[in-house]
Coordinates of C-alpha atoms in Angstrom, one line a residue:
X1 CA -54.6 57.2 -1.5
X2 CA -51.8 55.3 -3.1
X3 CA -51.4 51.8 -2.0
X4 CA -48.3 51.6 -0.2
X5 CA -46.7 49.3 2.8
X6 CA -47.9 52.1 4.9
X7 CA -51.4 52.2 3.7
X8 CA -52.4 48.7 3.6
X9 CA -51.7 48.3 7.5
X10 CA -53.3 51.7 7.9
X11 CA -56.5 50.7 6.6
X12 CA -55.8 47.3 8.6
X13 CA -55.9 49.3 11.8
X14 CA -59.3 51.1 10.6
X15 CA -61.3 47.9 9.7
X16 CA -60.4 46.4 13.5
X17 CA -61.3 49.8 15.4
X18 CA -65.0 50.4 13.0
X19 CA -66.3 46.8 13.1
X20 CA -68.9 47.2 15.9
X21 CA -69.5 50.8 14.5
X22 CA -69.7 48.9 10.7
X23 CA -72.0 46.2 12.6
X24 CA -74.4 48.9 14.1
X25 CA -74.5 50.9 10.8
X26 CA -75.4 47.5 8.9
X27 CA -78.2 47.2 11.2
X28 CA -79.8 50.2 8.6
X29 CA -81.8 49.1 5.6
X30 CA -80.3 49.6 2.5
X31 CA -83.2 51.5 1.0
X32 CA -83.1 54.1 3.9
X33 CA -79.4 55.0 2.9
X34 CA -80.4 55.5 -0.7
X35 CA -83.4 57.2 -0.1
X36 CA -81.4 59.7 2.4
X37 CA -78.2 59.9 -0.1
X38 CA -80.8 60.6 -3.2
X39 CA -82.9 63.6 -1.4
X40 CA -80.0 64.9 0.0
X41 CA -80.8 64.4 3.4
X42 CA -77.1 64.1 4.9
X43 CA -78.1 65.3 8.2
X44 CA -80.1 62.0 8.4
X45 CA -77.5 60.1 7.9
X46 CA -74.9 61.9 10.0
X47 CA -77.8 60.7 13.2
X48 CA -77.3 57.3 12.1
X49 CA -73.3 57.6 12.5
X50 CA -73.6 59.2 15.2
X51 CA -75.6 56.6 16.9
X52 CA -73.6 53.7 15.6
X53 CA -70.4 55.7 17.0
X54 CA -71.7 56.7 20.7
X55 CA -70.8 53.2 22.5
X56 CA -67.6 53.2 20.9
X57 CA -66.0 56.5 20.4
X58 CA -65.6 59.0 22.2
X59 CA -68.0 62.1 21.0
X60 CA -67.0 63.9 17.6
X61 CA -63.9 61.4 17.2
X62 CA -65.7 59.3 14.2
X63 CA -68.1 62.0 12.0
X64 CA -70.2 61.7 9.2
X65 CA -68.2 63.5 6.4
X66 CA -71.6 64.8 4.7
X67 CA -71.2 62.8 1.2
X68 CA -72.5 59.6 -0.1
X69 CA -73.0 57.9 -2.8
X70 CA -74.9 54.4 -3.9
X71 CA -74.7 51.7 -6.3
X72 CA -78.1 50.1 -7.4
X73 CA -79.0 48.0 -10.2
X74 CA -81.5 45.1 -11.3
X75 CA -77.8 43.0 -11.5
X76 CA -76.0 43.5 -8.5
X77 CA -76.0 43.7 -4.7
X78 CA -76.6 47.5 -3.2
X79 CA -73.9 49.2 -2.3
X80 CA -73.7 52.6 -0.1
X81 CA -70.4 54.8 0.5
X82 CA -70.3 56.9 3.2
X83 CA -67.2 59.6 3.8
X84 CA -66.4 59.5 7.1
X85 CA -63.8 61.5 9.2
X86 CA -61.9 60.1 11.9
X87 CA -60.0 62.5 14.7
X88 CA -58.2 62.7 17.3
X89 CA -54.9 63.9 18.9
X90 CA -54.1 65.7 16.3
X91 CA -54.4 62.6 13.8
X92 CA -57.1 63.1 11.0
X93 CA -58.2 60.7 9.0
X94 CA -60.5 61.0 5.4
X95 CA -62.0 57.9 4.1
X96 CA -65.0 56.1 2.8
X97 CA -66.6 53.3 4.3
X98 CA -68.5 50.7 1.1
X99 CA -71.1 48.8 2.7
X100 CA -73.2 45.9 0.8
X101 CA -74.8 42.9 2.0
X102 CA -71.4 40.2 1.3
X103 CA -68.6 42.8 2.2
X104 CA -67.4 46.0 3.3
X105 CA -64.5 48.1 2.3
X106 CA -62.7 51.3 3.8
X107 CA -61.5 52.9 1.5
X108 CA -58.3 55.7 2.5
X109 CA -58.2 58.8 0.8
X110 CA -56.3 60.9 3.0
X111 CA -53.9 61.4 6.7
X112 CA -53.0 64.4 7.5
X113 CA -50.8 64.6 11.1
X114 CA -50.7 67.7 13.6
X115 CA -46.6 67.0 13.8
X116 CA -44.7 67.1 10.5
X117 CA -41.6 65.4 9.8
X118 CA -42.3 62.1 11.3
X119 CA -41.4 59.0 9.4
X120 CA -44.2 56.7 7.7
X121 CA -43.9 54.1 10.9
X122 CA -44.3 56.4 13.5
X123 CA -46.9 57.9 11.7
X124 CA -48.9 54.8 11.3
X125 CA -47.8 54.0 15.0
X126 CA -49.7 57.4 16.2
X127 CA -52.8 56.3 14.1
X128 CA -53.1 53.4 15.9
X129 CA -52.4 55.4 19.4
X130 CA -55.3 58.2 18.3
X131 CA -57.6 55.0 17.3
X132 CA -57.0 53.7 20.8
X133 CA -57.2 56.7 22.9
X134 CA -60.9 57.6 21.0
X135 CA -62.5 54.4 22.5
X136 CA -65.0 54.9 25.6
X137 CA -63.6 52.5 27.9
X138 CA -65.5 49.2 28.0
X139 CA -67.0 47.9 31.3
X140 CA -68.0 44.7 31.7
X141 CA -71.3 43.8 33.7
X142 CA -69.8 42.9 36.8
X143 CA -67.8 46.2 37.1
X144 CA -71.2 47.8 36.2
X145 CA -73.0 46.4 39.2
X146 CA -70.6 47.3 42.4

């Protein structure tokens, strides 16, 4: 996606909604990714986003885009990109999520919005709404016991 006003806080709002999915999906060992992303076995991989995405988001908001890639190398860190797909109220999101060990990266390819016509801020603005309105609410372990 071209790097724009617009698309820097867009990606801003994606890193602060995926970190505990990013945690969970970190929790995977790098060779599992590869081996699954080198033998094709996508479906593998769309179980392990799943999982990391069930505590947070709501079902079928955050999916596995079924494409991956990795970097590996006797002179750098791993590195595995997964395309992932982000939707909800009529909000659609395309982009790829760069794990390694030191950093991750999201990297935007593409928005596309039910409701044409809307400007760039109110777009970003019902991004952040569909974002909000995917999480499973959060109960604390007092409200858990009564």
């Amino acid at each position: 996606m071209k790097k724009t006003q617009y698309s820097a806080r867009r990606v801003e709002i994606l890193e602060r909604h995926l970190t505990e999915v990013i945690k969970d999906l970190l929790l995977v060992d790098v060779a599992d990714y590869i081996a699954f992303i080198r033998c094709e076995l996508f479906g593998n991989i769309a179980d392990i986003v799943n999982s990391a995405t069930e505590l947070t988001f709501y079902p079928n908001t955050l999916t596995f885009g079924h494409g991956g890639e990795y970097h590996l190398d006797w002179n750098s860190t791993p590195t595995v990109t997964l395309d992932l797909e982000f939707s909800n109220m009529g909000v659609n999101a395309y982009f790829r999520l760069i794990l390694s060990a030191h950093s991750t990266e999201i990297d935007l390819h593409h928005l596309r919005f039910a409701e044409t016509g809307r400007s760039p801020a109110e777009n970003t603005a019902l991004l952040e709404a569909a974002f909000a309105d995917a999480h499973l609410p959060q109960f604390t372990a007092s409200e858990s016991t009564d």
